[in-house]
Short mmCIF file of C-alpha atoms in Angstrom, two decimals:
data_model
loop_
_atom_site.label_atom_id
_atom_site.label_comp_id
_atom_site.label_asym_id
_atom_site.label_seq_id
_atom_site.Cartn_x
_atom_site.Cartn_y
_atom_site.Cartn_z
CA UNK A 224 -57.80 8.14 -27.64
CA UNK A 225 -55.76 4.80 -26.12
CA UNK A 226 -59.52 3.24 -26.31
CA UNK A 227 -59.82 3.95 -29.92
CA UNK A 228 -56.05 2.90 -30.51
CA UNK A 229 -57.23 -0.58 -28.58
CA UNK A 230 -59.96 -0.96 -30.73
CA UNK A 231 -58.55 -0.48 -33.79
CA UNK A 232 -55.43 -3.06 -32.91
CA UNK A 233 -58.15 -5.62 -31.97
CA UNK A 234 -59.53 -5.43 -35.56
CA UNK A 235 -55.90 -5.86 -36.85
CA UNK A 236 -55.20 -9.62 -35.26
CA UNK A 237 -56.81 -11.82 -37.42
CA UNK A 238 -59.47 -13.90 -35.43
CA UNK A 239 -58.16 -17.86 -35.04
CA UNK A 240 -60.60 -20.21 -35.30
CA UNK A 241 -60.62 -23.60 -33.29
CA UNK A 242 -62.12 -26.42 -34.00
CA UNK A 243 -62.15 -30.62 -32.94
CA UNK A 244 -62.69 -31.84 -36.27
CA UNK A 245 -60.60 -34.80 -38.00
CA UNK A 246 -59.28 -32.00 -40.51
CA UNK A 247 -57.75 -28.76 -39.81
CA UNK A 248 -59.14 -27.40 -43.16
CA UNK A 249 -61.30 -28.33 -46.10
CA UNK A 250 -58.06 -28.50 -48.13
CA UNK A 251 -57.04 -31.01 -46.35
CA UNK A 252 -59.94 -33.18 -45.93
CA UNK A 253 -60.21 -33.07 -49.76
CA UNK A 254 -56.61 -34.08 -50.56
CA UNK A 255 -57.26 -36.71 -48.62
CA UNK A 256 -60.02 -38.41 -50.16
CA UNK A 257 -58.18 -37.68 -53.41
CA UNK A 258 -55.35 -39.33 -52.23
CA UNK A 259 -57.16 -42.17 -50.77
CA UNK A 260 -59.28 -42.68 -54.02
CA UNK A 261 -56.17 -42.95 -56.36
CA UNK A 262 -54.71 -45.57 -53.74
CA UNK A 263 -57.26 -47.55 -54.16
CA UNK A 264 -57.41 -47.15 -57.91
CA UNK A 265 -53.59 -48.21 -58.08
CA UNK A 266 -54.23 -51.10 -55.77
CA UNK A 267 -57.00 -52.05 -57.96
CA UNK A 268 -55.17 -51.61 -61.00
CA UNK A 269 -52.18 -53.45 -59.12
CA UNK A 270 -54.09 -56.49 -58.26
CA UNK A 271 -55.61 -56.79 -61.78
CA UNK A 272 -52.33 -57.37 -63.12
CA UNK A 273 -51.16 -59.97 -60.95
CA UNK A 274 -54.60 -61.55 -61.57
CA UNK A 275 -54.39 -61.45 -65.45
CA UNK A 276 -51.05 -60.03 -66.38
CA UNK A 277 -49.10 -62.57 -67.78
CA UNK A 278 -51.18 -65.27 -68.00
CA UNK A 279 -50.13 -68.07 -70.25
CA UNK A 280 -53.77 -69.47 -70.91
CA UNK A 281 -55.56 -67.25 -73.38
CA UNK A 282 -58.64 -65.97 -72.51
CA UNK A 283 -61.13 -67.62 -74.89
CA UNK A 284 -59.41 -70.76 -72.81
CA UNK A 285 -61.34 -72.56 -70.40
CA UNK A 286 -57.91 -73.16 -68.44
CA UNK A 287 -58.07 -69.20 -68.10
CA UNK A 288 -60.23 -69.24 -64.93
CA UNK A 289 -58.31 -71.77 -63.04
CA UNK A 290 -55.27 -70.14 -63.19
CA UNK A 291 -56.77 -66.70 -62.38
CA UNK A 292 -58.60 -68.72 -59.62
CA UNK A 293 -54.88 -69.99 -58.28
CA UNK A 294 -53.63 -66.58 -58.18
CA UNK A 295 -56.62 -65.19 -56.63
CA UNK A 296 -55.06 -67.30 -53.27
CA UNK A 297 -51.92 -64.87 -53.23
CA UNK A 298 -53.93 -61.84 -53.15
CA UNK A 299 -56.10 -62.69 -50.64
CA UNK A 300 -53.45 -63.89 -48.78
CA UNK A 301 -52.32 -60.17 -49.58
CA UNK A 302 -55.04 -58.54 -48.53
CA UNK A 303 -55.08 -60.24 -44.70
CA UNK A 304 -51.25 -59.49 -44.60
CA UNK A 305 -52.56 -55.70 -45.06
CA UNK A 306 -55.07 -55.52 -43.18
CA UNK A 307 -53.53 -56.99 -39.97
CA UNK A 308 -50.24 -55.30 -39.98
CA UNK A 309 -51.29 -52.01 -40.97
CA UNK A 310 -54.29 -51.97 -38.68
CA UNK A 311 -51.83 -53.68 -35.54
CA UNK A 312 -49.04 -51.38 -35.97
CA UNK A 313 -51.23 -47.93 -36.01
CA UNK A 314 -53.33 -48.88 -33.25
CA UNK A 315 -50.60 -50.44 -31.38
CA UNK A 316 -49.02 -46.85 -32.07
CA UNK A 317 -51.38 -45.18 -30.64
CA UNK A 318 -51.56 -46.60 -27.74
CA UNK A 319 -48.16 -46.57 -26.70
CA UNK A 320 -47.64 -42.88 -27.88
CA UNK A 321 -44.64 -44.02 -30.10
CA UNK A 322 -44.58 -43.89 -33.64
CA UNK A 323 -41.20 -45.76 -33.83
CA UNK A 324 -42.34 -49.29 -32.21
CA UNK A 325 -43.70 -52.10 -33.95
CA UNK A 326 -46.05 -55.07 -32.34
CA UNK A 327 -43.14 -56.80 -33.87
CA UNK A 328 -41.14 -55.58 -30.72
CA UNK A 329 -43.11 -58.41 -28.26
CA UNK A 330 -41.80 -61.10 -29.87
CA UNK A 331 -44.14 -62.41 -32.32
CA UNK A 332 -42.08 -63.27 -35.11
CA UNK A 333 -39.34 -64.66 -32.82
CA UNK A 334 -41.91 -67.07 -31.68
CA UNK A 335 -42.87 -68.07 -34.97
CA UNK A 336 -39.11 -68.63 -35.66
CA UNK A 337 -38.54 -70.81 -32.64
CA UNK A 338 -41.89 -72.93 -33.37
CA UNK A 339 -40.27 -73.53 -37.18
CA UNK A 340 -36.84 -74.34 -35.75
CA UNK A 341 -37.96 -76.37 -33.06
CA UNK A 342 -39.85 -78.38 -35.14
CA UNK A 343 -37.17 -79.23 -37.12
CA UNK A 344 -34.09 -79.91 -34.99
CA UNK A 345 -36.61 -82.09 -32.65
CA UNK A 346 -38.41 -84.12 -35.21
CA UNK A 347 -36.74 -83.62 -38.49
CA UNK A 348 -37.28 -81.96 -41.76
CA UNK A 349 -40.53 -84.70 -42.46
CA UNK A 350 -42.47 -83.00 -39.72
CA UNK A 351 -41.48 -79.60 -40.54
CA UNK A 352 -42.81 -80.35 -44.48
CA UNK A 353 -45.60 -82.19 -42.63
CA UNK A 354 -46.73 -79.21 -39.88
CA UNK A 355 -48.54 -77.38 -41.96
CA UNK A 356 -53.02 -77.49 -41.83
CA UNK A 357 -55.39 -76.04 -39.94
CA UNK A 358 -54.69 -77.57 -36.43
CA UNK A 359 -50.46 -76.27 -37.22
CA UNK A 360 -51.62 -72.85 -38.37
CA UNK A 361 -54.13 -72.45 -34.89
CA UNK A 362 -50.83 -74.31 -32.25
CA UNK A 363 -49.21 -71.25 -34.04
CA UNK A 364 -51.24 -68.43 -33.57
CA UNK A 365 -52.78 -69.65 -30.42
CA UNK A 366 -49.06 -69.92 -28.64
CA UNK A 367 -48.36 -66.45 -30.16
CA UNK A 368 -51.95 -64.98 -28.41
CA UNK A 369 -51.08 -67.20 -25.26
CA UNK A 370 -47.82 -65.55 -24.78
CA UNK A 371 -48.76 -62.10 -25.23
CA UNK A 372 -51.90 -62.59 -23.11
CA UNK A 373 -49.82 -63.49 -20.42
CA UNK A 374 -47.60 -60.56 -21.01
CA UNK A 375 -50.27 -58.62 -20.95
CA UNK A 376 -51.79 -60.13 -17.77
CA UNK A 377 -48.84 -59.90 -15.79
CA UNK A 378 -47.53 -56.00 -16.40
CA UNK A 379 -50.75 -54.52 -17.10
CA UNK A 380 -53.15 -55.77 -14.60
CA UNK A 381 -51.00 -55.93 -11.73
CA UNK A 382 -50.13 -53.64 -9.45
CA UNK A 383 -47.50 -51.82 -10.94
CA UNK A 384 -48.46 -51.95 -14.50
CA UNK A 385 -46.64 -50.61 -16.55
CA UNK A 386 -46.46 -49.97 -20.16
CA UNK A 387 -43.03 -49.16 -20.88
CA UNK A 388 -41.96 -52.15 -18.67
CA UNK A 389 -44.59 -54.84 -20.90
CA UNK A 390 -42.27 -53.41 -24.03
CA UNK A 391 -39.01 -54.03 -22.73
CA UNK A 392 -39.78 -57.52 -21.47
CA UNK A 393 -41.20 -58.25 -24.81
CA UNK A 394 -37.69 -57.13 -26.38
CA UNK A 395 -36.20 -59.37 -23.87
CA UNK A 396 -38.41 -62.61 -24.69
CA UNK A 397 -37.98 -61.69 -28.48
CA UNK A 398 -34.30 -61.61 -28.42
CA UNK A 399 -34.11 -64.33 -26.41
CA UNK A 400 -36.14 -66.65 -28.48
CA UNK A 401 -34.18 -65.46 -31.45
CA UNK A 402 -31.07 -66.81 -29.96
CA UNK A 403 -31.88 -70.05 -29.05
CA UNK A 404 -33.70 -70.42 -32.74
CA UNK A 405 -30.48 -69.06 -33.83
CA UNK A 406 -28.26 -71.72 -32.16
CA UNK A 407 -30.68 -74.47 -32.94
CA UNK A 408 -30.26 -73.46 -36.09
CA UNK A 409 -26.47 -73.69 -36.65
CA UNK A 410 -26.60 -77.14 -35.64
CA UNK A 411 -28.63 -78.36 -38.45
CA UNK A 412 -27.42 -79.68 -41.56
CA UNK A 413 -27.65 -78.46 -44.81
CA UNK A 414 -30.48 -79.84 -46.43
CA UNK A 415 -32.48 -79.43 -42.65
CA UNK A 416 -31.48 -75.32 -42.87
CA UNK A 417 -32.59 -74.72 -46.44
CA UNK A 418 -35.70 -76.45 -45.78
CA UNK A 419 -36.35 -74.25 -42.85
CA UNK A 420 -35.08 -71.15 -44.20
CA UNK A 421 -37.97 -70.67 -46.99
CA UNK A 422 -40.17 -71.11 -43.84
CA UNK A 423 -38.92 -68.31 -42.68
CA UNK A 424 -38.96 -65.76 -45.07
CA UNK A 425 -42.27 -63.73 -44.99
CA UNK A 426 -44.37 -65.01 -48.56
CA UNK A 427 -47.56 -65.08 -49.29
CA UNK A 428 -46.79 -68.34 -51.24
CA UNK A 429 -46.75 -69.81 -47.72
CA UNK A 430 -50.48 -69.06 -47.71
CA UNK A 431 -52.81 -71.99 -47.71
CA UNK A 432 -56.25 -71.52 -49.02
CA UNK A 433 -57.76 -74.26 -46.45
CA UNK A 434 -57.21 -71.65 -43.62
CA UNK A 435 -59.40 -69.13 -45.43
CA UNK A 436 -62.76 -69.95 -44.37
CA UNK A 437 -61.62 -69.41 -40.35
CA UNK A 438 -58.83 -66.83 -41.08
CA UNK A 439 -61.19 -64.27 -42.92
CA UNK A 440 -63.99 -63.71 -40.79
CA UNK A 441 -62.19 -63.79 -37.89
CA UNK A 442 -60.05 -60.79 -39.57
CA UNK A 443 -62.84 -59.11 -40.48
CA UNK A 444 -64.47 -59.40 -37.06
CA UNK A 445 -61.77 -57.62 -35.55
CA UNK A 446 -61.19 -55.05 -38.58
CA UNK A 447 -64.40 -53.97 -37.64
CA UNK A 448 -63.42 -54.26 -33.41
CA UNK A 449 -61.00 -51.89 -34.14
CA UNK A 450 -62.92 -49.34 -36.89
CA UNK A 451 -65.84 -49.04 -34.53
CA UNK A 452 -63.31 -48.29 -31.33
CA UNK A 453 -61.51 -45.78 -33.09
CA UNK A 454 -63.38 -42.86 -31.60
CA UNK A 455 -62.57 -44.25 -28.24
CA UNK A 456 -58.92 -44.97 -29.51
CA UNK A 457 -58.37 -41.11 -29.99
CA UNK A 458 -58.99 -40.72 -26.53
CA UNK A 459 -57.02 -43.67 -25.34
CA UNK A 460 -54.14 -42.31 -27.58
CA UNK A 461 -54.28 -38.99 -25.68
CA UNK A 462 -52.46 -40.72 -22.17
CA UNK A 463 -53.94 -42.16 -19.22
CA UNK A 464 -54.95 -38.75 -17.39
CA UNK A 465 -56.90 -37.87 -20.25
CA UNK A 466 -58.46 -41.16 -20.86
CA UNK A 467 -59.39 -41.42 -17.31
CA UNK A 468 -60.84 -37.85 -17.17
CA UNK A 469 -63.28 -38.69 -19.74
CA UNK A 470 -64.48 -41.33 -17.93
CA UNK A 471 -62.93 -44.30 -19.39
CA UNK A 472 -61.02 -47.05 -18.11
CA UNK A 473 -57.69 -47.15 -19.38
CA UNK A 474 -56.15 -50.44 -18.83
CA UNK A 475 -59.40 -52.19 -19.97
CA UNK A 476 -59.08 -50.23 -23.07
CA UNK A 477 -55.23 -50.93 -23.36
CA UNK A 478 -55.64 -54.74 -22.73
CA UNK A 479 -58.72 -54.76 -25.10
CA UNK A 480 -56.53 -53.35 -28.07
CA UNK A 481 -53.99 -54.96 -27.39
CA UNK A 482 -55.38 -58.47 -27.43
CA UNK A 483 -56.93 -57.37 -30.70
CA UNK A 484 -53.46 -56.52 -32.26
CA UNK A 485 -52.03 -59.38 -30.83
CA UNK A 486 -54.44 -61.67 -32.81
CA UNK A 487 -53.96 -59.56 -36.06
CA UNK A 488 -50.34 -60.27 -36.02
CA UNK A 489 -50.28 -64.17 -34.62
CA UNK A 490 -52.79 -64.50 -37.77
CA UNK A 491 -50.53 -62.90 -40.12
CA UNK A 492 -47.26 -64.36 -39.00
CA UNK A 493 -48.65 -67.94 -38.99
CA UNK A 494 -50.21 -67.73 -42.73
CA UNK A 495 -47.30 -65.35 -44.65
CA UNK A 496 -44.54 -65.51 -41.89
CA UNK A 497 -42.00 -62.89 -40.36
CA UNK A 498 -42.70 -59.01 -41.69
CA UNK A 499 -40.90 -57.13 -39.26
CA UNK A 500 -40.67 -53.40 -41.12
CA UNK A 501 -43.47 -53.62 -43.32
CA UNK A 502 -46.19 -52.30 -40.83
CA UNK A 503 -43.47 -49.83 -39.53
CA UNK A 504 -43.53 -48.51 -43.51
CA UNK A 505 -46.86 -48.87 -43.48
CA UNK A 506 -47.63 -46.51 -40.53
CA UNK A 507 -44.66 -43.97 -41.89
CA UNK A 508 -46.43 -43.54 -44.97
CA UNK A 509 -50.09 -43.47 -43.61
CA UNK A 510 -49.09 -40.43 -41.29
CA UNK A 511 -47.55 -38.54 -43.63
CA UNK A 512 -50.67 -39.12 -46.57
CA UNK A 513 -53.70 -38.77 -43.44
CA UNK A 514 -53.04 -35.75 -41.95
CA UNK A 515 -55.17 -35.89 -39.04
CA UNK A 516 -55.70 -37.71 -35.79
CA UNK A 517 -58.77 -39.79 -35.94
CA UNK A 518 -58.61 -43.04 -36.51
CA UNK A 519 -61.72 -43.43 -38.80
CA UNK A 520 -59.26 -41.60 -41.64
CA UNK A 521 -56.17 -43.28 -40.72
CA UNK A 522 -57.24 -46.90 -40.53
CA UNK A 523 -58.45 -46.55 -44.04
CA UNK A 524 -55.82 -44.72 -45.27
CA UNK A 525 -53.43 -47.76 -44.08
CA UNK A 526 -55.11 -50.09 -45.20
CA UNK A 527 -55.25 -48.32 -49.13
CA UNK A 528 -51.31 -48.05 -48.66
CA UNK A 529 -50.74 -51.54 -46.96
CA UNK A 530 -52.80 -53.29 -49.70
CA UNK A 531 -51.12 -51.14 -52.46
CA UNK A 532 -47.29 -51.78 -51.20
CA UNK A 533 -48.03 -55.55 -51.23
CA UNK A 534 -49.71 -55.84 -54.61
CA UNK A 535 -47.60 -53.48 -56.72
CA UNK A 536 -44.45 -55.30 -54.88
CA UNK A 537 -45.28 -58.22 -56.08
CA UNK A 538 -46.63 -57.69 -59.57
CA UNK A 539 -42.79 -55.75 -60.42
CA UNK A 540 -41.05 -58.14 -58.76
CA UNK A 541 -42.94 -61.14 -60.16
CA UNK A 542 -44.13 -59.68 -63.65
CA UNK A 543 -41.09 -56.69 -64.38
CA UNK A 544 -37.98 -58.21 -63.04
CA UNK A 545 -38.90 -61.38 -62.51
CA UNK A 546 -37.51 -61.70 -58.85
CA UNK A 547 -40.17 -63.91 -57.54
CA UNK A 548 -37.85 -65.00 -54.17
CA UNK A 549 -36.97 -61.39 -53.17
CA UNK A 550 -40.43 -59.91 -52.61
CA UNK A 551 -40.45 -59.60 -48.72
CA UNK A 552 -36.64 -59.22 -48.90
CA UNK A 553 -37.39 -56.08 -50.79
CA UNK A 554 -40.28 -54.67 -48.81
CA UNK A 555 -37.87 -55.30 -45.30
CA UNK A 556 -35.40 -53.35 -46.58
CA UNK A 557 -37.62 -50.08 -47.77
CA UNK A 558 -39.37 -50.76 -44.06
CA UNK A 559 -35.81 -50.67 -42.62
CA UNK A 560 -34.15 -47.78 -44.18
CA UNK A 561 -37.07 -46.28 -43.64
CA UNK A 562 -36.98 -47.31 -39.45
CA UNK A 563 -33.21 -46.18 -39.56
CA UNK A 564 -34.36 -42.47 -40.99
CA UNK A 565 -37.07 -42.19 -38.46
CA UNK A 566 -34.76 -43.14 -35.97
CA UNK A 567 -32.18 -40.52 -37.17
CA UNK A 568 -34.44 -37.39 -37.25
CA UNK A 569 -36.15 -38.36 -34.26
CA UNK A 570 -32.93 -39.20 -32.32
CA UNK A 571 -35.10 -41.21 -29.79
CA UNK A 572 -36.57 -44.67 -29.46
#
């Protein structure tokens, strides 16, 4: 009698099914191509317009293509904007099990900041207009690597690395570069600070097309780093004991990404400038549209969203409400709000 009673309470629980695939259900995996498809559709449709929209040439012109050819520089300088913040901040995400810091936190952009100001209050607002080519844009992003290569170096290779301890030294360099840019910077004069100021706004009109040729296959050299490490990356992302108890060596892996992500963002700084919340809104957005853990979803995912945020923010801003100067202002302060709610519900750093 109890046997039969057992039995038939066994057939009662429904049986739970466990898997290790990217999706939990088909559902899922098929709202997410959806979703991913109309992204790129929008970003398509979105890059069109800034392409063609508004164009003052007519078509049957032979004007038309040089113009369209102009424009074409701001959306690739678009496009490498997207691709190395949103790829940086989710795998630099990942890796430090935190979906509230940025790469923004080691002190990339407060470099870049010093470098402008420097320049400036040193040698005047003729070398300022004057650093600018390829052997400005590579002092740039090879002082930004440098730096974070030795951070890296020093707290993660030693003998008490530590992770936590590389992220709150990199606050400390960052706010302390800030500062002294700061107080360089209230000791210019007028004309000096408005000269430096449009420097330092992020703006893909501070793009220059002779960096393309080195800029683009480098980024897609490590686009693809990163997409072909992203099965190893879900591991990685899992902690050290369970990195190490599949048999892979953690701090070369954390060093190797992280030198990656460092590049990513010393290239983007130097060619658009400071973006501090846009891969932060970037990564929000990509976690809630990929639900899943592996990165061969959400690198693509971010990287539909990234590209789709910058064009469409630009072609309103520039085409709608013709507020060419407050693009990046704009994006910061959806990327902060954003940061502030994150920080709210979460109630931890």
């Amino acid at each position: 009698m109890n046997s039969s009673k057992h039995r038939m309470l066994k057939e009662d629980v429904p049986t739970v099914t466990r898997a290790s695939k990217a999706f939990r259900s088909k559902k899922d995996e098929r709202r997410y191509w959806i979703l991913l498809l109309v992204l790129l559709v929008l970003g398509a449709c979105s890059t069109y317009g800034l392409l063609v929209y508004n164009n003052p040439i007519p078509v049957d012109s032979s004007s038309f293509l040089p113009v369209v050819r102009r424009r074409m520089i701001a959306v690739v300088a678009m496009i490498i904007a997207a691709i190395c913040q949103s790829l940086s901040t989710i795998a630099f995400q990942s890796i430090t099990n935190n979906r509230i810091i940025t790469p923004s936190l080691l002190g990339f952009e407060s470099l870049y900041s010093t470098i402008q100001t420097s320049t400036i209050f040193f040698f005047g607002a003729n070398a300022l207009i004057s650093f600018k080519g390829t052997s400005a844009f590579f002092i740039q992003v090879l002082a930004m690597v440098f730096l974070s290569l030795m951070l890296y170096g020093w707290l993660l290779s030693g003998k008490y690395a530590n992770l936590q301890l590389m992220l709150l030294i990199g606050i400390v360099i960052g706010t302390g570069l800030g500062s002294l840019s700061s107080f360089m910077r209230r000791l210019l004069s007028p004309s000096e600070f408005d000269i430096l100021q449009a420097r330092l706004f992020g703006s893909v009109n501070n793009a220059d097309a002779e960096y393309f040729p080195i800029v683009i296959p480098l980024v897609i050299l490590i686009a693809l780093s990163l997409m072909l490490y992203s099965r190893k990356l879900n591991i990685v992302s899992l902690g050290k004991d369970v990195s190490t108890s599949f048999g892979m060596n953690y701090r070369s892996s954390m060093i190797y990404i992280l030198v990656l992500v460092s590049v990513l963002m010393s290239i983007s700084t130097a060619l658009v400038g400071p973006l501090t919340f846009y891969g932060f809104l970037v990564a929000t957005l990509t976690y809630l549209a990929a639900p899943t853990y592996d990165h061969r979803y959400v690198f693509p995912m971010a990287l539909a969203i990234g590209f789709l945020i910058m064009t469409s923010a630009y072609f309103f801003m520039y085409h709608v409400f013709n507020a060419q100067g407050v693009v990046s202002v704009i994006i910061e302060l959806f990327g902060g709000l954003t940061f502030l709610i994150a920080i709210l519900r979460k109630r931890i750093l």
